[in-house]
PDB file of C-alpha atoms in Angstrom:
ATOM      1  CA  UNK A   1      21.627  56.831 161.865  1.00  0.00           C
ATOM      2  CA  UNK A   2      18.623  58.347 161.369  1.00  0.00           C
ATOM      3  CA  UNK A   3      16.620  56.786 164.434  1.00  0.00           C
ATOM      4  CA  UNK A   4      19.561  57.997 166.309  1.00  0.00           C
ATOM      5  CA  UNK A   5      19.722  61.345 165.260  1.00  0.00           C
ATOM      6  CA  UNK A   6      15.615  61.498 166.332  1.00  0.00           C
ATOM      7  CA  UNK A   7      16.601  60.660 169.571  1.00  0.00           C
ATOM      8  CA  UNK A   8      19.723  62.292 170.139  1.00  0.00           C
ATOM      9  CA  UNK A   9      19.407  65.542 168.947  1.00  0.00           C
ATOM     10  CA  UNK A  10      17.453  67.033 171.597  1.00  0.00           C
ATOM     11  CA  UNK A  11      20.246  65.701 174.122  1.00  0.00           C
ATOM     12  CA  UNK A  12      23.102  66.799 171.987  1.00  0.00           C
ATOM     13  CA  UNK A  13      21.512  70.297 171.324  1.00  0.00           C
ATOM     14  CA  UNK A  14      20.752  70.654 175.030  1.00  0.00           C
ATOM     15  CA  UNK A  15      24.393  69.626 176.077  1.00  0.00           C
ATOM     16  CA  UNK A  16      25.950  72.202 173.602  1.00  0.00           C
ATOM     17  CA  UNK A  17      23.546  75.209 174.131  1.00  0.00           C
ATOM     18  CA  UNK A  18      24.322  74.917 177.975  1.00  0.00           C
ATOM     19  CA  UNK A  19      28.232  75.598 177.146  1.00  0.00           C
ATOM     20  CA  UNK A  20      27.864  78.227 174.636  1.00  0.00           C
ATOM     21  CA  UNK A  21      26.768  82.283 175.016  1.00  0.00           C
ATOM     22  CA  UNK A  22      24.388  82.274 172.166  1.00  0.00           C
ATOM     23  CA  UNK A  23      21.681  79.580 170.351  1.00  0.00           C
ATOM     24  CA  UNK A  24      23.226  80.137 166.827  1.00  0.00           C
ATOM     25  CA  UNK A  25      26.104  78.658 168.154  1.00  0.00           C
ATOM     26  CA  UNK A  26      24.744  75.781 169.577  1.00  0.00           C
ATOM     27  CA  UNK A  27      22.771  74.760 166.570  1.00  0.00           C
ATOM     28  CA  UNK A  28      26.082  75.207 164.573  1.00  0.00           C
ATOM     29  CA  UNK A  29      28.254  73.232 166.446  1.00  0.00           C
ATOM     30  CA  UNK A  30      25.074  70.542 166.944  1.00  0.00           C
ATOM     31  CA  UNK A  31      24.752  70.876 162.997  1.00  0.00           C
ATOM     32  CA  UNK A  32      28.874  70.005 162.911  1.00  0.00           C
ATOM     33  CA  UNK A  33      28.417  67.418 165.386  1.00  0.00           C
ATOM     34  CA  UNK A  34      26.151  65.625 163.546  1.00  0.00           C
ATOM     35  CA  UNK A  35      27.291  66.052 159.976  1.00  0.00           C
ATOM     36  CA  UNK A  36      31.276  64.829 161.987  1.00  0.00           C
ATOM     37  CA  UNK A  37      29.354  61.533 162.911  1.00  0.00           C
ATOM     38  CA  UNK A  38      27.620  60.806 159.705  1.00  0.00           C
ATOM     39  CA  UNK A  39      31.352  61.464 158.045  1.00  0.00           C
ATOM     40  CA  UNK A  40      32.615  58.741 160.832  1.00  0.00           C
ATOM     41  CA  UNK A  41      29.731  56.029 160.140  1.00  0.00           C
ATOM     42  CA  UNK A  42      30.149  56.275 156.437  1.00  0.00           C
ATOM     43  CA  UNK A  43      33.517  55.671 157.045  1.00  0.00           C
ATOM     44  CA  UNK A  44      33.787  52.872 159.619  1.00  0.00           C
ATOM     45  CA  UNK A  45      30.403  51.023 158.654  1.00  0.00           C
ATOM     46  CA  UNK A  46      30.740  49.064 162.077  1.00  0.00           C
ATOM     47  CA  UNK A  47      30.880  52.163 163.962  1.00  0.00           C
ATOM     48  CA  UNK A  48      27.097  51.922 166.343  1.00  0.00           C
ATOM     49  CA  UNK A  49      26.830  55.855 167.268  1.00  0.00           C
ATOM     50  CA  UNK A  50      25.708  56.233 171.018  1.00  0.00           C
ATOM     51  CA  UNK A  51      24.544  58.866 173.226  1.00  0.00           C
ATOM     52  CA  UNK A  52      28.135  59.160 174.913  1.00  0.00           C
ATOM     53  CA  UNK A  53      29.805  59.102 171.918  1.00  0.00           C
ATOM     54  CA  UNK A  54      27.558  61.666 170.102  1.00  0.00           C
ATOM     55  CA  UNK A  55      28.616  64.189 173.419  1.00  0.00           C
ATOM     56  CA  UNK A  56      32.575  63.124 173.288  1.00  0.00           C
ATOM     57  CA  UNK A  57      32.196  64.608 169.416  1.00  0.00           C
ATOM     58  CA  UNK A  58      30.117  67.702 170.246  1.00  0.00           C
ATOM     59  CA  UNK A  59      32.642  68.543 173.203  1.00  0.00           C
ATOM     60  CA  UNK A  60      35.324  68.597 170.343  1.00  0.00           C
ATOM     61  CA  UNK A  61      33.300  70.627 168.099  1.00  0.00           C
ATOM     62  CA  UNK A  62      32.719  72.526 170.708  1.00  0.00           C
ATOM     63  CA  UNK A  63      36.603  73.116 171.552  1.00  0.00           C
ATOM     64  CA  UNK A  64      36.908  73.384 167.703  1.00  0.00           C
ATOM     65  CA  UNK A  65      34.792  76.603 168.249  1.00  0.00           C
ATOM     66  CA  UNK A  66      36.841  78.054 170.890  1.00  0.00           C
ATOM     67  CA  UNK A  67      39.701  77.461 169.141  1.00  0.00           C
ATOM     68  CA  UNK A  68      38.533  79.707 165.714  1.00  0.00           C
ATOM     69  CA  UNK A  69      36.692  82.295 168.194  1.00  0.00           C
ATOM     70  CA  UNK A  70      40.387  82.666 170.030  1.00  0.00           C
ATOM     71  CA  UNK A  71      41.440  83.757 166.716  1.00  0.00           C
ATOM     72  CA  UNK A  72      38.339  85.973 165.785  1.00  0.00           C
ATOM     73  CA  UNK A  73      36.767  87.380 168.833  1.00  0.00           C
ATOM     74  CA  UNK A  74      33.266  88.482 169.159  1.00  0.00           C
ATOM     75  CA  UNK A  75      31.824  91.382 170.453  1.00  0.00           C
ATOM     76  CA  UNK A  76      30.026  90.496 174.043  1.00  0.00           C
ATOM     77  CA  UNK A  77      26.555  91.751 174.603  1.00  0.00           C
ATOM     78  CA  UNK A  78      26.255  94.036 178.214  1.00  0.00           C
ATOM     79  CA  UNK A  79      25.152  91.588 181.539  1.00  0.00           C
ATOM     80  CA  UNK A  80      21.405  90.612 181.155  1.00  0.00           C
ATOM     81  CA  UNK A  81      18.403  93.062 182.959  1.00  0.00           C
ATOM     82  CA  UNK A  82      18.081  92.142 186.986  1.00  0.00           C
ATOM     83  CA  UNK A  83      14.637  92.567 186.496  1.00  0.00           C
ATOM     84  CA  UNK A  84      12.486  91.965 189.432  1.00  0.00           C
ATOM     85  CA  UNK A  85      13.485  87.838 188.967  1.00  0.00           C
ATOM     86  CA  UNK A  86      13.450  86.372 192.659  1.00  0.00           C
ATOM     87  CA  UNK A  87      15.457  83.252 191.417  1.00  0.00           C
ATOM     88  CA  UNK A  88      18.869  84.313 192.704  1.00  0.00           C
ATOM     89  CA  UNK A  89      20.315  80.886 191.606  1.00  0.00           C
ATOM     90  CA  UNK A  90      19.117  81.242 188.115  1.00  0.00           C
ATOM     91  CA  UNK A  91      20.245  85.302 188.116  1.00  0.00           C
ATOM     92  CA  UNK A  92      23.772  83.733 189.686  1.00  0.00           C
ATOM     93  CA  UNK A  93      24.440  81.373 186.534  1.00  0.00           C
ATOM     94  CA  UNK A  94      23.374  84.178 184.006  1.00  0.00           C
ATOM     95  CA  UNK A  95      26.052  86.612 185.225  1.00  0.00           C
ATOM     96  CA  UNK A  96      28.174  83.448 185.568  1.00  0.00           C
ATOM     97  CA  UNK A  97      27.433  82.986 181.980  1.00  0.00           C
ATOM     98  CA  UNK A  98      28.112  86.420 181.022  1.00  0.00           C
ATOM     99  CA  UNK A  99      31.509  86.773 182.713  1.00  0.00           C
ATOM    100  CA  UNK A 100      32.242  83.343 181.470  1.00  0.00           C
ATOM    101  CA  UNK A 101      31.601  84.996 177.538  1.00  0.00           C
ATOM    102  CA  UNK A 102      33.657  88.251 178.507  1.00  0.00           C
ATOM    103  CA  UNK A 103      36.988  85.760 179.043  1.00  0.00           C
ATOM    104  CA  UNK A 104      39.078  84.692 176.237  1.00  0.00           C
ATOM    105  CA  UNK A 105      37.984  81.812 174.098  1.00  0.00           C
ATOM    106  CA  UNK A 106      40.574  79.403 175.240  1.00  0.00           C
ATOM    107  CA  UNK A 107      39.448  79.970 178.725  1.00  0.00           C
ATOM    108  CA  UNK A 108      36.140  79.595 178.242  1.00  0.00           C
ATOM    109  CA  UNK A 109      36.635  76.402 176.779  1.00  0.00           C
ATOM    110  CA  UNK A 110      39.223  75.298 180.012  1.00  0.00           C
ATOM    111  CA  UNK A 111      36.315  76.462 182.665  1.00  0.00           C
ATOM    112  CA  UNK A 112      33.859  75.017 180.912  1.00  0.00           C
ATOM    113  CA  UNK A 113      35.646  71.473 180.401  1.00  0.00           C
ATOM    114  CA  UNK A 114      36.559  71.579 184.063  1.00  0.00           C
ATOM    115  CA  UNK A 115      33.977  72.983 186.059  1.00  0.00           C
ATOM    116  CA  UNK A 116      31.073  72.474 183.506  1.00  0.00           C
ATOM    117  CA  UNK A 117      31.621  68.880 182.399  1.00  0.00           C
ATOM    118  CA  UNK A 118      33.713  67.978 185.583  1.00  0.00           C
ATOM    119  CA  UNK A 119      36.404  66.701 183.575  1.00  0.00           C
ATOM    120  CA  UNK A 120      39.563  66.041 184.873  1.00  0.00           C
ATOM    121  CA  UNK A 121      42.964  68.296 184.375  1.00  0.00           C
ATOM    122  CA  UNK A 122      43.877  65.066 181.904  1.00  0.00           C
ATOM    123  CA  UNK A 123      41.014  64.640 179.971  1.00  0.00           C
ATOM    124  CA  UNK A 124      41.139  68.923 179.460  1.00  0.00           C
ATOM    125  CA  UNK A 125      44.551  68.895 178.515  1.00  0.00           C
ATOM    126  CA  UNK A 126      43.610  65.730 175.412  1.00  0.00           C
ATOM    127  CA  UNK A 127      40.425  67.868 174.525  1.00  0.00           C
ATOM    128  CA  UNK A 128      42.307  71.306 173.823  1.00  0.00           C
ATOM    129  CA  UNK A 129      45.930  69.713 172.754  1.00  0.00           C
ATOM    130  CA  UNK A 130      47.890  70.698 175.196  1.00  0.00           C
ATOM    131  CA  UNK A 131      49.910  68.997 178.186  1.00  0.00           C
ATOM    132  CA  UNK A 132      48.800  68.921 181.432  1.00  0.00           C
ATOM    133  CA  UNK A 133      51.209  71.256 182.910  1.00  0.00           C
ATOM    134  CA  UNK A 134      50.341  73.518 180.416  1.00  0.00           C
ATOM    135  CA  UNK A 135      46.690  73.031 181.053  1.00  0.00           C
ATOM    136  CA  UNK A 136      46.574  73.480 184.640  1.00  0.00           C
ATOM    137  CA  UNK A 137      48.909  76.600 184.080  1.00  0.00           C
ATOM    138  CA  UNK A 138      46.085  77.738 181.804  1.00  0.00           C
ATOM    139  CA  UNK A 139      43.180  76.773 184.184  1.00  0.00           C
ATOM    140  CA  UNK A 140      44.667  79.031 186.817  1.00  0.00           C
ATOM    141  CA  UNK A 141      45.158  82.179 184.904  1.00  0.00           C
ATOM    142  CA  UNK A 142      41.435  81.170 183.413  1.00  0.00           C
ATOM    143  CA  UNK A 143      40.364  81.348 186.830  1.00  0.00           C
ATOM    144  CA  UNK A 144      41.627  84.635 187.478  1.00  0.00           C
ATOM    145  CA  UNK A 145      40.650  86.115 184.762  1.00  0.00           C
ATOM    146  CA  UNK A 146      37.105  85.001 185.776  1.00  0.00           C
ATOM    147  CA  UNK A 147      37.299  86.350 189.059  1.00  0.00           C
ATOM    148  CA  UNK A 148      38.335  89.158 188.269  1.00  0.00           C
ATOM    149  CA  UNK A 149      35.772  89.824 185.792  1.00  0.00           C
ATOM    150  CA  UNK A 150      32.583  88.774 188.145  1.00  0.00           C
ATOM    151  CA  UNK A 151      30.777  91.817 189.185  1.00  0.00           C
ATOM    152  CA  UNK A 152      31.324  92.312 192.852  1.00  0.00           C
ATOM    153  CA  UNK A 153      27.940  92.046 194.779  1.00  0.00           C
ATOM    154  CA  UNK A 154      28.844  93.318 197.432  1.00  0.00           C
ATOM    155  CA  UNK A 155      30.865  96.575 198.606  1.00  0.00           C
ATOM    156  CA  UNK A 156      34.397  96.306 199.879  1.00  0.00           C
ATOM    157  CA  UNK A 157      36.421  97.504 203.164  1.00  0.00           C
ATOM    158  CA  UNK A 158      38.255 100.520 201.851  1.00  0.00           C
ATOM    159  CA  UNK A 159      41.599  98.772 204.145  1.00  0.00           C
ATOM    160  CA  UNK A 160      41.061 101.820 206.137  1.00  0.00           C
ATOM    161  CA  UNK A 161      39.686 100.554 209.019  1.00  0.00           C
ATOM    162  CA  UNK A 162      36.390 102.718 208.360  1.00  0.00           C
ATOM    163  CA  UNK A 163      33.366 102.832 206.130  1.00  0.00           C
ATOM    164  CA  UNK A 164      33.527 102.416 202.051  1.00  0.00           C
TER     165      UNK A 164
END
């Protein structure tokens, strides 16, 4: 386990710190992830730990996380400094990752399982527990809730018929 952990834990780490708001985090739930499949290969001596199934545990460590932050929010830190950065597409997925920390735990974890890992409604439902009625219910009002908190860009028609 130990040559796998060597090679996996830069893959691992890198998988979880792109679906959480803060490093601590990530090398938390990494930590957990780890210390669940050590538990598992003790336990089932025939078990051979691989890449995929390393990620399968960290994405339910990860929804482990979501779950106890639902129940204990966090304060969110205000969006990062614009900054003279000419990257738009990198400034776009840091405000996407901001908004994305201002929305509830539970739909943070939803977005991320859908639109992050491109998982179908199915597999997102199995991940967080719930059916998948339930769970595309929840993916809408996730949705919404992220709209709605994305800073606007760009101004908006008053409905007038004349300028802002």
């Amino acid at each position: 386990m130990l040559a796998v952990y060597d090679q996996a834990l830069p893959e691992v780490y890198g998988f979880v710190v792109r679906r959480c708001t803060d490093r601590r985090t990530a090398e938390d739930v990494t930590s957990e992830t780890f210390l669940a499949a050590m538990d598992s290969v003790r336990r089932r001596r025939e078990t051979e730990p691989t890449m995929p199934w390393l990620i399968g545990i960290a994405r339910h460590k990860l929804a482990d996380h979501w779950r106890r932050a639902q129940r204990t929010p966090e304060p969110v830190d205000d969006l990062p400094d614009r900054g003279d950065d000419p990257w738009d597409a990198e400034l776009d997925r840091m405000v996407a990752h901001h908004t994305l920390g201002q929305l509830s735990p539970v739909h943070q974890s939803v977005l991320t399982l859908r639109y992050v890992d491109d998982l179908p409604v199915a597999e997102c439902a199995e991940i967080l527990g719930r059916t998948v009625g339930a769970t595309e219910a929840l993916l809408t009002r996730a949705k919404r809730a992220f709209r709605a908190a994305y800073p606007e860009t760009q101004p908006q028609p008053s409905g007038r018929g004349g300028h802002a």
